[in-house]
GROMACS .gro file of N, CA, C and O in nm:
model
  448
    1MET      N    1  -0.357   0.764   2.192
    1MET     CA    2  -0.333   0.827   2.299
    1MET      C    3  -0.476   0.879   2.385
    1MET      O    4  -0.578   0.932   2.287
    2THR      N    5  -0.493   0.834   2.499
    2THR     CA    6  -0.598   0.855   2.569
    2THR      C    7  -0.612   1.010   2.581
    2THR      O    8  -0.515   1.080   2.578
    3GLY      N    9  -0.746   1.068   2.614
    3GLY     CA   10  -0.790   1.177   2.661
    3GLY      C   11  -0.707   1.204   2.775
    3GLY      O   12  -0.628   1.369   2.770
    4LYS      N   13  -0.688   1.164   2.894
    4LYS     CA   14  -0.551   1.183   2.993
    4LYS      C   15  -0.400   1.195   2.950
    4LYS      O   16  -0.401   1.309   2.987
    5GLU      N   17  -0.375   1.119   2.873
    5GLU     CA   18  -0.246   1.128   2.818
    5GLU      C   19  -0.229   1.266   2.765
    5GLU      O   20  -0.132   1.333   2.763
    6GLN      N   21  -0.344   1.304   2.671
    6GLN     CA   22  -0.319   1.415   2.592
    6GLN      C   23  -0.335   1.557   2.707
    6GLN      O   24  -0.251   1.638   2.658
    7ILE      N   25  -0.396   1.560   2.788
    7ILE     CA   26  -0.457   1.632   2.935
    7ILE      C   27  -0.289   1.661   2.944
    7ILE      O   28  -0.231   1.781   3.010
    8GLU      N   29  -0.228   1.559   3.015
    8GLU     CA   30  -0.079   1.546   3.060
    8GLU      C   31   0.033   1.601   2.955
    8GLU      O   32   0.108   1.679   3.018
    9GLU      N   33   0.022   1.597   2.882
    9GLU     CA   34   0.053   1.619   2.748
    9GLU      C   35   0.082   1.799   2.729
    9GLU      O   36   0.173   1.839   2.731
   10MET      N   37  -0.044   1.848   2.718
   10MET     CA   38  -0.055   1.970   2.732
   10MET      C   39  -0.057   2.025   2.832
   10MET      O   40   0.022   2.145   2.795
   11ALA      N   41  -0.069   1.977   2.934
   11ALA     CA   42  -0.004   2.040   3.078
   11ALA      C   43   0.162   2.049   3.091
   11ALA      O   44   0.214   2.173   3.117
   12LYS      N   45   0.204   1.957   3.049
   12LYS     CA   46   0.385   1.957   3.016
   12LYS      C   47   0.409   2.055   2.939
   12LYS      O   48   0.471   2.153   2.953
   13ILE      N   49   0.362   2.098   2.828
   13ILE     CA   50   0.410   2.186   2.721
   13ILE      C   51   0.370   2.328   2.816
   13ILE      O   52   0.420   2.429   2.808
   14VAL      N   53   0.244   2.340   2.848
   14VAL     CA   54   0.195   2.473   2.925
   14VAL      C   55   0.311   2.513   3.037
   14VAL      O   56   0.387   2.611   3.027
   15ASP      N   57   0.353   2.416   3.111
   15ASP     CA   58   0.439   2.416   3.211
   15ASP      C   59   0.608   2.455   3.158
   15ASP      O   60   0.641   2.553   3.217
   16GLU      N   61   0.650   2.397   3.029
   16GLU     CA   62   0.771   2.385   3.002
   16GLU      C   63   0.763   2.530   2.920
   16GLU      O   64   0.878   2.646   2.946
   17MET      N   65   0.669   2.598   2.858
   17MET     CA   66   0.696   2.710   2.751
   17MET      C   67   0.619   2.825   2.789
   17MET      O   68   0.675   2.945   2.768
   18TYR      N   69   0.529   2.798   2.894
   18TYR     CA   70   0.436   2.933   2.961
   18TYR      C   71   0.469   2.951   3.059
   18TYR      O   72   0.367   3.003   3.139
   19ASN      N   73   0.582   2.915   3.165
   19ASN     CA   74   0.601   2.959   3.306
   19ASN      C   75   0.665   3.076   3.314
   19ASN      O   76   0.764   3.094   3.388
   20VAL      N   77   0.599   3.185   3.258
   20VAL     CA   78   0.636   3.311   3.270
   20VAL      C   79   0.538   3.411   3.327
   20VAL      O   80   0.421   3.372   3.282
   21TYR      N   81   0.513   3.515   3.374
   21TYR     CA   82   0.448   3.604   3.420
   21TYR      C   83   0.362   3.675   3.298
   21TYR      O   84   0.248   3.744   3.312
   22THR      N   85   0.433   3.709   3.180
   22THR     CA   86   0.390   3.755   3.089
   22THR      C   87   0.299   3.709   2.984
   22THR      O   88   0.237   3.754   2.916
   23THR      N   89   0.322   3.572   3.019
   23THR     CA   90   0.218   3.492   2.892
   23THR      C   91   0.092   3.499   2.924
   23THR      O   92   0.022   3.499   3.048
   24THR      N   93  -0.009   3.528   2.793
   24THR     CA   94  -0.132   3.522   2.843
   24THR      C   95  -0.223   3.435   2.777
   24THR      O   96  -0.135   3.318   2.729
   25ALA      N   97  -0.349   3.424   2.828
   25ALA     CA   98  -0.442   3.273   2.814
   25ALA      C   99  -0.446   3.278   2.632
   25ALA      O  100  -0.443   3.154   2.575
   26ASP      N  101  -0.432   3.372   2.562
   26ASP     CA  102  -0.438   3.361   2.417
   26ASP      C  103  -0.268   3.272   2.364
   26ASP      O  104  -0.257   3.203   2.278
   27ASP      N  105  -0.145   3.361   2.444
   27ASP     CA  106  -0.035   3.281   2.419
   27ASP      C  107  -0.027   3.089   2.412
   27ASP      O  108  -0.001   3.032   2.356
   28ILE      N  109  -0.098   3.082   2.557
   28ILE     CA  110  -0.096   2.951   2.546
   28ILE      C  111  -0.204   2.848   2.498
   28ILE      O  112  -0.165   2.742   2.419
   29ALA      N  113  -0.319   2.919   2.476
   29ALA     CA  114  -0.400   2.882   2.356
   29ALA      C  115  -0.330   2.798   2.210
   29ALA      O  116  -0.335   2.724   2.127
   30GLU      N  117  -0.281   2.945   2.188
   30GLU     CA  118  -0.201   2.918   2.012
   30GLU      C  119  -0.074   2.788   2.056
   30GLU      O  120  -0.072   2.721   1.954
   31GLY      N  121  -0.031   2.783   2.146
   31GLY     CA  122   0.097   2.682   2.190
   31GLY      C  123   0.002   2.569   2.197
   31GLY      O  124   0.053   2.466   2.097
   32ILE      N  125  -0.088   2.560   2.225
   32ILE     CA  126  -0.145   2.417   2.224
   32ILE      C  127  -0.199   2.384   2.115
   32ILE      O  128  -0.188   2.267   2.068
   33TYR      N  129  -0.271   2.477   2.044
   33TYR     CA  130  -0.322   2.471   1.895
   33TYR      C  131  -0.197   2.446   1.793
   33TYR      O  132  -0.238   2.335   1.747
   34ASN      N  133  -0.078   2.483   1.811
   34ASN     CA  134   0.033   2.447   1.744
   34ASN      C  135   0.108   2.324   1.742
   34ASN      O  136   0.132   2.268   1.665
   35ALA      N  137   0.076   2.254   1.915
   35ALA     CA  138   0.122   2.155   1.937
   35ALA      C  139   0.025   2.041   1.891
   35ALA      O  140   0.114   1.917   1.881
   36GLY      N  141  -0.070   2.072   1.831
   36GLY     CA  142  -0.170   1.957   1.747
   36GLY      C  143  -0.311   1.956   1.798
   36GLY      O  144  -0.358   1.831   1.759
   37TYR      N  145  -0.357   2.046   1.904
   37TYR     CA  146  -0.498   2.030   1.927
   37TYR      C  147  -0.565   2.040   1.848
   37TYR      O  148  -0.513   2.160   1.765
   38ARG      N  149  -0.698   2.000   1.797
   38ARG     CA  150  -0.778   2.054   1.726
   38ARG      C  151  -0.909   1.985   1.745
   38ARG      O  152  -0.885   1.853   1.822
   39LYS      N  153  -1.013   2.047   1.720
   39LYS     CA  154  -1.149   1.977   1.734
   39LYS      C  155  -1.185   1.866   1.647
   39LYS      O  156  -1.187   1.909   1.515
   40ILE      N  157  -1.229   1.777   1.647
   40ILE     CA  158  -1.245   1.670   1.607
   40ILE      C  159  -1.334   1.684   1.466
   40ILE      O  160  -1.324   1.706   1.348
   41ASP      N  161  -1.421   1.826   1.487
   41ASP     CA  162  -1.543   1.845   1.376
   41ASP      C  163  -1.443   1.926   1.248
   41ASP      O  164  -1.485   1.915   1.190
   42ASP      N  165  -1.354   2.011   1.315
   42ASP     CA  166  -1.300   2.116   1.235
   42ASP      C  167  -1.224   1.979   1.135
   42ASP      O  168  -1.157   2.021   1.025
   43LEU      N  169  -1.132   1.866   1.184
   43LEU     CA  170  -1.035   1.815   1.123
   43LEU      C  171  -1.163   1.729   1.023
   43LEU      O  172  -1.100   1.698   0.876
   44LYS      N  173  -1.235   1.700   1.078
   44LYS     CA  174  -1.383   1.640   0.962
   44LYS      C  175  -1.399   1.694   0.843
   44LYS      O  176  -1.371   1.656   0.779
   45ALA      N  177  -1.455   1.817   0.880
   45ALA     CA  178  -1.466   1.918   0.785
   45ALA      C  179  -1.359   1.948   0.664
   45ALA      O  180  -1.369   1.942   0.557
   46GLU      N  181  -1.250   1.948   0.712
   46GLU     CA  182  -1.141   2.013   0.651
   46GLU      C  183  -1.094   1.866   0.562
   46GLU      O  184  -1.056   1.904   0.442
   47ASN      N  185  -1.088   1.759   0.629
   47ASN     CA  186  -1.061   1.628   0.536
   47ASN      C  187  -1.191   1.606   0.442
   47ASN      O  188  -1.143   1.567   0.335
   48LYS      N  189  -1.295   1.637   0.526
   48LYS     CA  190  -1.414   1.625   0.366
   48LYS      C  191  -1.390   1.728   0.260
   48LYS      O  192  -1.400   1.702   0.139
   49GLN      N  193  -1.331   1.828   0.267
   49GLN     CA  194  -1.316   1.947   0.207
   49GLN      C  195  -1.176   1.900   0.122
   49GLN      O  196  -1.194   1.916  -0.016
   50LEU      N  197  -1.092   1.815   0.156
   50LEU     CA  198  -0.956   1.805   0.093
   50LEU      C  199  -0.999   1.675   0.000
   50LEU      O  200  -0.958   1.663  -0.137
   51LYS      N  201  -1.097   1.592   0.047
   51LYS     CA  202  -1.141   1.495  -0.058
   51LYS      C  203  -1.220   1.521  -0.189
   51LYS      O  204  -1.210   1.483  -0.272
   52THR      N  205  -1.291   1.642  -0.130
   52THR     CA  206  -1.378   1.691  -0.247
   52THR      C  207  -1.275   1.771  -0.355
   52THR      O  208  -1.295   1.755  -0.493
   53GLU      N  209  -1.167   1.848  -0.270
   53GLU     CA  210  -1.093   1.918  -0.422
   53GLU      C  211  -1.000   1.800  -0.448
   53GLU      O  212  -0.968   1.828  -0.575
   54CYS      N  213  -0.973   1.694  -0.406
   54CYS     CA  214  -0.871   1.579  -0.470
   54CYS      C  215  -0.957   1.484  -0.556
   54CYS      O  216  -0.942   1.480  -0.690
   55ALA      N  217  -1.112   1.478  -0.519
   55ALA     CA  218  -1.205   1.412  -0.660
   55ALA      C  219  -1.200   1.509  -0.767
   55ALA      O  220  -1.198   1.457  -0.884
   56LEU      N  221  -1.205   1.589  -0.755
   56LEU     CA  222  -1.221   1.733  -0.866
   56LEU      C  223  -1.087   1.754  -0.930
   56LEU      O  224  -1.099   1.744  -1.062
   57LEU      N  225  -0.965   1.732  -0.833
   57LEU     CA  226  -0.841   1.729  -0.951
   57LEU      C  227  -0.838   1.581  -1.000
   57LEU      O  228  -0.777   1.588  -1.146
   58ASP      N  229  -0.873   1.508  -0.969
   58ASP     CA  230  -0.900   1.340  -1.054
   58ASP      C  231  -0.928   1.378  -1.132
   58ASP      O  232  -0.922   1.289  -1.254
   59ASP      N  233  -1.058   1.414  -1.175
   59ASP     CA  234  -1.157   1.418  -1.255
   59ASP      C  235  -1.050   1.487  -1.368
   59ASP      O  236  -1.070   1.480  -1.482
   60GLU      N  237  -1.015   1.613  -1.368
   60GLU     CA  238  -0.941   1.696  -1.445
   60GLU      C  239  -0.822   1.622  -1.513
   60GLU      O  240  -0.767   1.649  -1.601
   61LEU      N  241  -0.740   1.536  -1.429
   61LEU     CA  242  -0.653   1.480  -1.478
   61LEU      C  243  -0.678   1.355  -1.555
   61LEU      O  244  -0.625   1.380  -1.644
   62ARG      N  245  -0.817   1.311  -1.535
   62ARG     CA  246  -0.846   1.215  -1.616
   62ARG      C  247  -0.891   1.255  -1.752
   62ARG      O  248  -0.871   1.200  -1.872
   63ILE      N  249  -0.964   1.379  -1.768
   63ILE     CA  250  -0.979   1.454  -1.856
   63ILE      C  251  -0.873   1.467  -1.958
   63ILE      O  252  -0.870   1.463  -2.046
   64ALA      N  253  -0.754   1.519  -1.864
   64ALA     CA  254  -0.668   1.596  -1.960
   64ALA      C  255  -0.590   1.445  -2.013
   64ALA      O  256  -0.526   1.460  -2.120
   65ARG      N  257  -0.584   1.337  -1.935
   65ARG     CA  258  -0.494   1.210  -2.002
   65ARG      C  259  -0.574   1.204  -2.150
   65ARG      O  260  -0.519   1.144  -2.221
   66GLN      N  261  -0.736   1.182  -2.117
   66GLN     CA  262  -0.821   1.104  -2.201
   66GLN      C  263  -0.768   1.220  -2.321
   66GLN      O  264  -0.774   1.205  -2.450
   67ASP      N  265  -0.780   1.335  -2.324
   67ASP     CA  266  -0.754   1.449  -2.455
   67ASP      C  267  -0.627   1.399  -2.524
   67ASP      O  268  -0.589   1.422  -2.592
   68THR      N  269  -0.516   1.407  -2.436
   68THR     CA  270  -0.366   1.363  -2.491
   68THR      C  271  -0.374   1.216  -2.583
   68THR      O  272  -0.314   1.173  -2.670
   69ILE      N  273  -0.451   1.160  -2.488
   69ILE     CA  274  -0.498   1.002  -2.581
   69ILE      C  275  -0.571   1.016  -2.688
   69ILE      O  276  -0.493   0.968  -2.817
   70ASP      N  277  -0.676   1.103  -2.717
   70ASP     CA  278  -0.750   1.160  -2.823
   70ASP      C  279  -0.655   1.199  -2.949
   70ASP      O  280  -0.677   1.173  -3.044
   71VAL      N  281  -0.579   1.283  -2.912
   71VAL     CA  282  -0.488   1.353  -3.009
   71VAL      C  283  -0.346   1.272  -3.066
   71VAL      O  284  -0.361   1.253  -3.177
   72LEU      N  285  -0.333   1.160  -2.994
   72LEU     CA  286  -0.212   1.056  -3.017
   72LEU      C  287  -0.282   0.969  -3.124
   72LEU      O  288  -0.249   0.927  -3.195
   73ASN      N  289  -0.388   0.910  -3.073
   73ASN     CA  290  -0.511   0.848  -3.159
   73ASN      C  291  -0.536   0.912  -3.305
   73ASN      O  292  -0.523   0.846  -3.387
   74LYS      N  293  -0.556   1.041  -3.295
   74LYS     CA  294  -0.585   1.137  -3.418
   74LYS      C  295  -0.474   1.140  -3.514
   74LYS      O  296  -0.435   1.123  -3.611
   75LEU      N  297  -0.360   1.151  -3.428
   75LEU     CA  298  -0.201   1.135  -3.504
   75LEU      C  299  -0.185   1.015  -3.553
   75LEU      O  300  -0.122   1.023  -3.671
   76LYS      N  301  -0.194   0.918  -3.506
   76LYS     CA  302  -0.179   0.793  -3.567
   76LYS      C  303  -0.247   0.812  -3.680
   76LYS      O  304  -0.217   0.703  -3.789
   77THR      N  305  -0.381   0.831  -3.661
   77THR     CA  306  -0.471   0.800  -3.800
   77THR      C  307  -0.407   0.888  -3.918
   77THR      O  308  -0.412   0.828  -4.032
   78LYS      N  309  -0.396   0.983  -3.892
   78LYS     CA  310  -0.330   1.083  -3.973
   78LYS      C  311  -0.191   1.034  -4.034
   78LYS      O  312  -0.172   1.088  -4.152
   79ALA      N  313  -0.127   0.974  -3.977
   79ALA     CA  314   0.002   0.892  -3.998
   79ALA      C  315  -0.051   0.799  -4.158
   79ALA      O  316   0.081   0.765  -4.243
   80PHE      N  317  -0.138   0.770  -4.159
   80PHE     CA  318  -0.190   0.674  -4.267
   80PHE      C  319  -0.304   0.759  -4.349
   80PHE      O  320  -0.315   0.693  -4.466
   81ASP      N  321  -0.332   0.887  -4.359
   81ASP     CA  322  -0.409   0.930  -4.444
   81ASP      C  323  -0.330   1.015  -4.531
   81ASP      O  324  -0.295   1.162  -4.464
   82LYS      N  325  -0.322   0.985  -4.651
   82LYS     CA  326  -0.241   1.066  -4.776
   82LYS      C  327  -0.290   1.193  -4.808
   82LYS      O  328  -0.222   1.266  -4.826
   83ASP      N  329  -0.422   1.200  -4.751
   83ASP     CA  330  -0.489   1.342  -4.830
   83ASP      C  331  -0.455   1.436  -4.701
   83ASP      O  332  -0.461   1.565  -4.736
   84ALA      N  333  -0.434   1.405  -4.575
   84ALA     CA  334  -0.405   1.484  -4.472
   84ALA      C  335  -0.258   1.578  -4.506
   84ALA      O  336  -0.298   1.659  -4.473
   85PHE      N  337  -0.186   1.514  -4.588
   85PHE     CA  338  -0.042   1.593  -4.613
   85PHE      C  339  -0.053   1.595  -4.779
   85PHE      O  340   0.055   1.618  -4.833
   86ASN      N  341  -0.141   1.626  -4.826
   86ASN     CA  342  -0.123   1.651  -4.977
   86ASN      C  343  -0.114   1.548  -5.074
   86ASN      O  344  -0.004   1.550  -5.127
   87GLY      N  345  -0.089   1.404  -5.005
   87GLY     CA  346  -0.038   1.315  -5.094
   87GLY      C  347   0.104   1.284  -5.047
   87GLY      O  348   0.182   1.206  -5.099
   88TRP      N  349   0.162   1.374  -4.919
   88TRP     CA  350   0.293   1.325  -4.903
   88TRP      C  351   0.318   1.289  -4.766
   88TRP      O  352   0.389   1.318  -4.665
   89ALA      N  353   0.205   1.177  -4.743
   89ALA     CA  354   0.204   1.146  -4.553
   89ALA      C  355   0.361   1.078  -4.551
   89ALA      O  356   0.442   0.981  -4.632
   90GLY      N  357   0.388   1.119  -4.450
   90GLY     CA  358   0.517   1.059  -4.394
   90GLY      C  359   0.659   1.118  -4.426
   90GLY      O  360   0.724   1.081  -4.403
   91SER      N  361   0.648   1.189  -4.537
   91SER     CA  362   0.757   1.240  -4.580
   91SER      C  363   0.867   1.334  -4.519
   91SER      O  364   0.944   1.367  -4.528
   92THR      N  365   0.760   1.470  -4.431
   92THR     CA  366   0.847   1.516  -4.395
   92THR      C  367   0.850   1.540  -4.234
   92THR      O  368   0.977   1.583  -4.159
   93PHE      N  369   0.755   1.399  -4.167
   93PHE     CA  370   0.803   1.409  -4.000
   93PHE      C  371   0.773   1.258  -4.018
   93PHE      O  372   0.645   1.192  -4.071
   94VAL      N  373   0.846   1.160  -3.958
   94VAL     CA  374   0.815   1.018  -3.948
   94VAL      C  375   0.765   0.994  -3.761
   94VAL      O  376   0.823   1.014  -3.674
   95VAL      N  377   0.642   0.950  -3.772
   95VAL     CA  378   0.579   0.904  -3.637
   95VAL      C  379   0.569   0.767  -3.637
   95VAL      O  380   0.497   0.702  -3.697
   96LEU      N  381   0.621   0.695  -3.547
   96LEU     CA  382   0.599   0.552  -3.541
   96LEU      C  383   0.494   0.518  -3.434
   96LEU      O  384   0.460   0.570  -3.331
   97VAL      N  385   0.406   0.450  -3.524
   97VAL     CA  386   0.281   0.389  -3.458
   97VAL      C  387   0.295   0.320  -3.319
   97VAL      O  388   0.230   0.373  -3.202
   98ARG      N  389   0.407   0.234  -3.332
   98ARG     CA  390   0.411   0.153  -3.193
   98ARG      C  391   0.469   0.277  -3.086
   98ARG      O  392   0.444   0.225  -2.959
   99ASP      N  393   0.546   0.391  -3.108
   99ASP     CA  394   0.554   0.484  -2.990
   99ASP      C  395   0.454   0.538  -2.963
   99ASP      O  396   0.440   0.612  -2.841
  100ILE      N  397   0.358   0.600  -3.073
  100ILE     CA  398   0.248   0.651  -2.987
  100ILE      C  399   0.147   0.548  -2.929
  100ILE      O  400   0.105   0.600  -2.795
  101ASP      N  401   0.159   0.407  -2.933
  101ASP     CA  402   0.080   0.337  -2.868
  101ASP      C  403   0.160   0.307  -2.734
  101ASP      O  404   0.086   0.279  -2.619
  102LYS      N  405   0.281   0.317  -2.728
  102LYS     CA  406   0.332   0.318  -2.600
  102LYS      C  407   0.337   0.436  -2.493
  102LYS      O  408   0.297   0.411  -2.398
  103MET      N  409   0.313   0.568  -2.568
  103MET     CA  410   0.253   0.661  -2.484
  103MET      C  411   0.138   0.637  -2.437
  103MET      O  412   0.088   0.652  -2.318
  104ILE      N  413   0.047   0.589  -2.510
  104ILE     CA  414  -0.100   0.555  -2.479
  104ILE      C  415  -0.092   0.458  -2.348
  104ILE      O  416  -0.152   0.484  -2.285
  105GLU      N  417  -0.014   0.358  -2.399
  105GLU     CA  418  -0.020   0.270  -2.266
  105GLU      C  419   0.047   0.297  -2.146
  105GLU      O  420  -0.035   0.294  -2.062
  106GLU      N  421   0.114   0.396  -2.151
  106GLU     CA  422   0.188   0.449  -2.011
  106GLU      C  423   0.074   0.561  -1.963
  106GLU      O  424   0.071   0.582  -1.840
  107LEU      N  425  -0.009   0.628  -2.026
  107LEU     CA  426  -0.097   0.725  -1.979
  107LEU      C  427  -0.192   0.640  -1.944
  107LEU      O  428  -0.259   0.648  -1.842
  108THR      N  429  -0.238   0.537  -1.978
  108THR     CA  430  -0.352   0.452  -1.956
  108THR      C  431  -0.297   0.394  -1.823
  108THR      O  432  -0.396   0.388  -1.724
  109LYS      N  433  -0.170   0.339  -1.808
  109LYS     CA  434  -0.126   0.297  -1.669
  109LYS      C  435  -0.146   0.389  -1.529
  109LYS      O  436  -0.202   0.378  -1.454
  110CYS      N  437  -0.141   0.520  -1.593
  110CYS     CA  438  -0.182   0.610  -1.485
  110CYS      C  439  -0.306   0.680  -1.431
  110CYS      O  440  -0.316   0.708  -1.339
  111ARG      N  441  -0.402   0.614  -1.485
  111ARG     CA  442  -0.532   0.605  -1.473
  111ARG      C  443  -0.575   0.529  -1.337
  111ARG      O  444  -0.507   0.413  -1.335
  112ARG      N  445  -0.635   0.572  -1.280
  112ARG     CA  446  -0.711   0.520  -1.141
  112ARG      C  447  -0.801   0.448  -1.162
  112ARG      O  448  -0.909   0.472  -1.259
   0.00000   0.00000   0.00000
C-alpha cells in the first residue's frame, strides 16, 4: 500500500469513527494506532527482540532434546549392563533398544 493510500485509509477511519465533538486528539491517535499504524523503527526493534528471544528458546530446546537423547542412550547402555542391576539386568523392566532408537530418531528429526 502506498503512502497516499495509507493516508486515505486513515482519513476514512477518522471520518467514520471520530466524527463527534467529544473526540480528542488522543482518541483519534489511539484509533489510528490500533488500526495498524506503526513507526517502522519501532517494528524493526520489536522484530529484532523477537528474533533474539526465538534464538534463545531454540537453544534451550536444542539442549533439552540433547539431554533427553543422552538419558535414552544411557538407559540403552544400562539395559546391557548386568552390574547396574546387581546381576538382574532386564528382569524387572524390559526396555526394547529399538524403541529407544526410535525415540532418539524422532527427537533428532525435530532439530533445526
